[in-house]
């Protein structure tokens, strides 16, 4: 049984000529039971506006609306999808607004009312870029309560990774600094049309009221990007471009200058960011 009275997604794709474009990272979810499940993983949204990036033919959008989201604001770059999304908007009066354009260029805030959640199934490069932006505003808490995002499984593992593991890096630090981040669903390639080469996973990130440790977002982002860019090198060498006194800053943060980035936990990266910021 379908979750709504609109046509099945395969039919929507045929009617509107939405052959998937690789250049836009289009791998569509066609199973409306699955999209409703992902919508539920984002939380009970009766009292929330949901920002959806990349609705495509609207599978997740329909899941969010049928599961009761107060309002959905969807941003889609591919204009071919707009007629299909207009049909969904007509079926859910006053609950779906679609903005046409690149989510990296659009500020959605003037179209949203608090409280706000974010849900998306996005191409990999746009997804990580947006995630880093959502995690690093200068002030905290952010505009959103939670993010429910589909990633390649390998990226999802980088978000939730522990120190010492291969996947541990900038994404783990920025995510775990200000959120509780968990993989909540694993999906095989066959869940999508066309199937991508790799498996996917949904990550749910809940904003903490305050970051786990104080640090300046820009500095922490810069330090971790620099440290993990050369993750095999000792930190006194990989970070030497950040300060002439880098060894002093490392020691002040309880880090041995000979240690490597993947050995350093979140607390000590934050201490290092504070030490560098205080001297800049
Ligand atoms: N949400 C749909 C689903 O789950 O079936 C589509 C997912 S598909 C992986 C990614 C969607 O993001 C496509 O519809 C694509 O056109 C859109 N997209 C790609 N880059 C975008 C960008 N920069 N801004 C907004 N949408 C984008």
Coordinates of C-alpha atoms and ligand atoms in Angstrom, one line a residue:
X1 CA 0.0 0.0 0.0
X2 CA 1.3 3.5 -0.9
X3 CA 1.8 6.1 1.8
X4 CA -0.3 8.6 -0.1
X5 CA -2.7 8.9 -3.1
X6 CA 0.0 10.2 -5.5
X7 CA 1.3 8.0 -8.3
X8 CA 4.2 5.5 -7.6
X9 CA 7.7 7.1 -7.9
X10 CA 8.6 5.0 -11.0
X11 CA 5.5 6.5 -12.7
X12 CA 6.4 10.0 -11.6
X13 CA 9.9 9.6 -13.1
X14 CA 8.5 8.3 -16.4
X15 CA 5.8 11.0 -16.6
X16 CA 8.2 13.9 -16.0
X17 CA 11.2 12.4 -17.9
X18 CA 13.5 12.3 -14.8
X19 CA 16.2 10.0 -16.1
X20 CA 18.9 10.1 -13.4
X21 CA 21.8 12.5 -14.1
X22 CA 25.2 11.4 -12.8
X23 CA 26.5 15.0 -12.8
X24 CA 23.9 15.8 -10.1
X25 CA 24.6 12.6 -8.1
X26 CA 21.1 11.3 -8.8
X27 CA 20.4 8.0 -7.2
X28 CA 16.7 8.0 -6.3
X29 CA 14.9 6.1 -3.5
X30 CA 11.7 4.6 -5.1
X31 CA 10.3 2.6 -2.1
X32 CA 7.9 4.9 -0.3
X33 CA 7.9 2.6 2.8
X34 CA 11.7 3.2 3.0
X35 CA 11.4 6.9 2.6
X36 CA 8.7 7.0 5.3
X37 CA 11.1 5.0 7.6
X38 CA 13.9 7.5 7.0
X39 CA 11.4 10.3 7.7
X40 CA 10.5 8.7 11.0
X41 CA 14.2 8.4 11.9
X42 CA 14.4 12.2 11.7
X43 CA 11.9 12.4 14.6
X44 CA 8.3 13.3 15.2
X45 CA 8.0 16.4 13.0
X46 CA 4.4 17.5 13.7
X47 CA 5.8 20.6 15.5
X48 CA 8.8 21.1 13.2
X49 CA 9.6 22.7 9.9
X50 CA 11.9 20.3 7.9
X51 CA 14.5 21.5 5.5
X52 CA 15.1 19.0 2.8
X53 CA 18.0 19.4 0.4
X54 CA 17.7 17.6 -3.0
X55 CA 14.2 16.2 -3.1
X56 CA 14.5 14.9 -6.7
X57 CA 11.2 13.2 -7.6
X58 CA 10.1 13.6 -4.0
X59 CA 10.4 10.2 -2.3
X60 CA 11.7 11.5 1.0
X61 CA 9.5 14.6 0.7
X62 CA 6.4 12.4 0.5
X63 CA 7.7 10.4 3.5
X64 CA 8.2 13.5 5.6
X65 CA 4.8 14.9 4.7
X66 CA 2.9 11.6 5.1
X67 CA 4.6 11.1 8.5
X68 CA 3.2 14.5 9.6
X69 CA 5.9 17.2 9.2
X70 CA 4.4 20.6 10.0
X71 CA 6.1 22.1 6.8
X72 CA 8.8 21.0 4.4
X73 CA 11.0 23.4 2.6
X74 CA 12.8 21.6 -0.2
X75 CA 15.7 23.0 -2.2
X76 CA 16.4 21.3 -5.6
X77 CA 18.9 22.2 -8.2
X78 CA 17.4 20.1 -11.1
X79 CA 14.6 22.1 -12.6
X80 CA 13.2 19.0 -14.3
X81 CA 12.0 17.9 -10.8
X82 CA 9.8 21.0 -10.2
X83 CA 6.6 19.8 -11.9
X84 CA 6.7 16.5 -9.9
X85 CA 7.3 18.5 -6.7
X86 CA 4.4 20.9 -7.5
X87 CA 2.1 17.8 -7.6
X88 CA 3.2 16.9 -4.1
X89 CA 2.7 20.5 -2.9
X90 CA -0.9 20.4 -4.3
X91 CA -1.6 17.1 -2.5
X92 CA -0.4 18.7 0.8
X93 CA -1.8 22.2 0.8
X94 CA 0.4 24.9 2.5
X95 CA 2.9 22.3 3.8
X96 CA 5.5 22.1 1.0
X97 CA 7.5 25.0 -0.4
X98 CA 10.1 24.3 -3.1
X99 CA 13.1 26.6 -3.8
X100 CA 14.8 26.0 -7.1
X101 CA 18.6 26.4 -7.1
X102 CA 21.9 25.2 -5.6
X103 CA 21.6 24.5 -1.8
X104 CA 25.2 25.8 -1.5
X105 CA 24.1 29.3 -2.6
X106 CA 20.6 29.6 -0.9
X107 CA 20.0 30.8 2.6
X108 CA 16.8 29.0 3.6
X109 CA 16.3 30.6 7.0
X110 CA 13.9 33.4 5.9
X111 CA 11.6 30.6 4.7
X112 CA 11.6 28.5 7.9
X113 CA 10.1 28.8 11.3
X114 CA 11.7 27.3 14.5
X115 CA 12.0 24.6 15.5
X116 CA 13.7 23.2 12.5
X117 CA 15.1 19.8 11.5
X118 CA 17.1 18.9 8.4
X119 CA 16.7 15.7 6.3
X120 CA 18.4 14.9 3.0
X121 CA 19.7 12.3 0.6
X122 CA 22.4 14.2 -1.1
X123 CA 25.3 13.7 -3.5
X124 CA 28.5 13.0 -1.5
X125 CA 30.5 16.2 -2.2
X126 CA 27.5 18.6 -1.6
X127 CA 26.5 16.6 1.5
X128 CA 29.9 16.8 3.3
X129 CA 30.3 20.5 2.4
X130 CA 26.8 21.3 3.8
X131 CA 27.4 19.1 6.9
X132 CA 30.6 21.1 7.7
X133 CA 28.8 24.4 7.2
X134 CA 25.9 23.2 9.5
X135 CA 28.4 22.1 12.1
X136 CA 30.6 25.2 12.2
X137 CA 28.5 28.3 12.6
X138 CA 30.3 30.8 14.9
X139 CA 27.5 30.7 17.4
X140 CA 25.9 27.6 19.0
X141 CA 23.2 26.2 19.2
X142 CA 22.6 26.2 15.4
X143 CA 19.3 26.9 13.5
X144 CA 18.5 23.2 13.4
X145 CA 17.7 20.6 16.2
X146 CA 18.9 17.6 14.2
X147 CA 20.3 16.5 10.9
X148 CA 19.2 13.2 9.3
X149 CA 21.4 12.6 6.3
X150 CA 22.2 9.9 3.8
X151 CA 25.8 9.4 3.0
X152 CA 28.1 6.8 1.4
X153 CA 28.7 4.3 4.2
X154 CA 32.3 5.2 4.3
X155 CA 31.5 8.8 4.9
X156 CA 29.0 7.9 7.6
X157 CA 31.7 5.9 9.3
X158 CA 34.0 8.9 9.2
X159 CA 31.4 11.0 11.0
X160 CA 31.0 8.5 13.8
X161 CA 34.7 7.3 14.0
X162 CA 36.7 6.9 17.2
X163 CA 40.3 8.2 17.7
X164 CA 42.9 5.6 16.5
X165 CA 40.7 4.2 13.7
X166 CA 41.4 4.7 10.0
X167 CA 38.1 6.6 9.5
X168 CA 38.9 9.1 12.3
X169 CA 39.5 12.7 11.0
X170 CA 38.1 16.1 10.6
X171 CA 34.5 15.0 10.1
X172 CA 34.5 12.9 13.3
X173 CA 35.9 15.8 15.3
X174 CA 33.6 18.5 13.9
X175 CA 30.5 16.2 14.3
X176 CA 31.3 14.8 17.7
X177 CA 32.3 18.3 19.1
X178 CA 28.8 19.7 18.9
X179 CA 26.4 16.8 18.3
X180 CA 25.6 13.2 19.2
X181 CA 26.1 11.4 15.9
X182 CA 24.9 7.9 15.1
X183 CA 24.4 5.6 12.1
X184 CA 20.7 4.7 12.3
X185 CA 20.2 2.8 9.0
X186 CA 22.4 0.9 6.5
X187 CA 21.2 0.6 2.9
X188 CA 22.6 -1.6 0.1
X189 CA 23.2 -0.1 -3.4
X190 CA 20.0 -1.9 -4.7
X191 CA 17.8 0.4 -2.5
X192 CA 18.5 3.2 -5.1
X193 CA 17.7 3.6 -8.8
X194 CA 20.1 3.6 -10.4
X195 CA 22.2 1.7 -7.8
X196 CA 25.4 3.5 -6.8
X197 CA 28.7 1.6 -6.6
X198 CA 28.9 1.6 -2.8
X199 CA 26.6 1.1 0.2
X200 CA 24.9 4.0 2.0
X201 CA 24.0 4.8 5.5
X202 CA 21.7 7.3 7.3
X203 CA 23.4 9.4 10.0
X204 CA 21.3 11.1 12.7
X205 CA 23.1 14.1 14.4
X206 CA 21.4 15.8 17.4
X207 CA 22.7 19.2 18.3
X208 CA 24.1 19.4 21.8
X209 CA 23.0 22.4 23.8
X210 CA 26.7 23.4 24.1
X211 CA 29.8 22.1 22.4
X212 CA 31.5 19.3 24.4
X213 CA 34.6 21.5 24.9
X214 CA 35.1 25.2 24.2
X215 CA 36.9 26.2 20.9
X216 CA 36.6 28.6 18.0
X217 CA 34.8 26.8 15.2
X218 CA 37.0 28.3 12.4
X219 CA 40.2 27.5 14.2
X220 CA 39.2 24.0 15.1
X221 CA 38.2 23.4 11.5
X222 CA 41.5 24.8 10.2
X223 CA 43.6 22.8 12.7
X224 CA 41.9 19.5 12.0
X225 CA 41.9 20.0 8.2
X226 CA 45.7 20.7 8.4
X227 CA 46.5 17.9 10.8
X228 CA 44.6 15.2 8.9
X229 CA 45.8 16.4 5.5
X230 CA 49.1 14.8 6.3
X231 CA 47.8 12.2 8.8
X232 CA 51.0 10.0 8.7
X233 CA 53.2 12.9 9.7
X234 CA 54.1 14.0 13.3
X235 CA 52.0 17.0 14.3
X236 CA 55.0 19.2 14.9
X237 CA 55.7 18.8 11.2
X238 CA 52.1 18.7 9.7
X239 CA 51.1 21.8 11.8
X240 CA 54.3 23.9 11.5
X241 CA 52.6 26.3 9.1
X242 CA 50.1 27.3 11.7
X243 CA 52.6 28.9 14.2
X244 CA 56.3 29.3 14.7
X245 CA 55.7 28.1 18.2
X246 CA 53.7 25.0 17.3
X247 CA 55.6 22.8 19.7
X248 CA 54.7 25.0 22.6
X249 CA 51.0 25.0 21.6
X250 CA 51.0 21.2 21.3
X251 CA 52.5 20.8 24.7
X252 CA 50.1 23.3 26.2
X253 CA 47.3 21.1 24.8
X254 CA 48.8 18.0 26.4
X255 CA 49.9 16.6 23.0
X256 CA 53.4 15.3 22.3
X257 CA 54.8 17.0 19.3
X258 CA 55.8 13.6 17.9
X259 CA 52.2 12.3 18.0
X260 CA 50.1 11.9 14.8
X261 CA 46.7 13.4 14.2
X262 CA 44.7 10.1 14.5
X263 CA 46.0 9.6 18.1
X264 CA 44.5 12.9 19.4
X265 CA 41.1 12.9 20.9
X266 CA 38.5 15.7 20.6
X267 CA 39.3 17.3 24.0
X268 CA 42.9 17.8 23.0
X269 CA 42.2 19.1 19.5
X270 CA 39.9 21.7 21.2
X271 CA 42.7 22.6 23.7
X272 CA 45.0 23.0 20.7
X273 CA 42.5 25.2 18.9
X274 CA 42.2 27.4 22.0
X275 CA 45.9 27.7 22.5
X276 CA 46.4 28.8 18.9
X277 CA 43.5 31.2 18.9
X278 CA 44.7 32.9 22.1
X279 CA 48.0 33.7 20.4
X280 CA 46.7 34.7 17.0
Ligands
LIG1 N1 15.9 12.9 -2.3 C1 15.7 12.1 -3.5 C2 15.7 10.6 -3.1 O1 16.0 10.3 -2.0 O2 15.3 9.9 -4.0 C3 16.9 12.4 -4.5 C4 18.2 12.0 -4.0 S1 19.6 12.2 -5.1 C5 20.8 11.3 -4.3 C6 20.2 13.8 -4.8 C7 19.3 15.0 -5.2 O3 20.0 16.2 -4.9 C8 19.0 15.1 -6.7 O4 17.6 15.3 -6.9 C9 19.9 16.2 -7.2 O5 19.3 16.9 -8.4 C10 19.9 17.1 -6.0 N2 21.1 18.0 -5.9 C11 22.3 17.8 -6.3 N3 23.1 18.8 -6.1 C12 22.4 19.7 -5.5 C13 22.6 21.0 -4.9 N4 23.8 21.6 -5.0 N5 21.6 21.7 -4.4 C14 20.3 21.2 -4.4 N6 20.0 20.0 -4.8 C15 21.0 19.2 -5.4

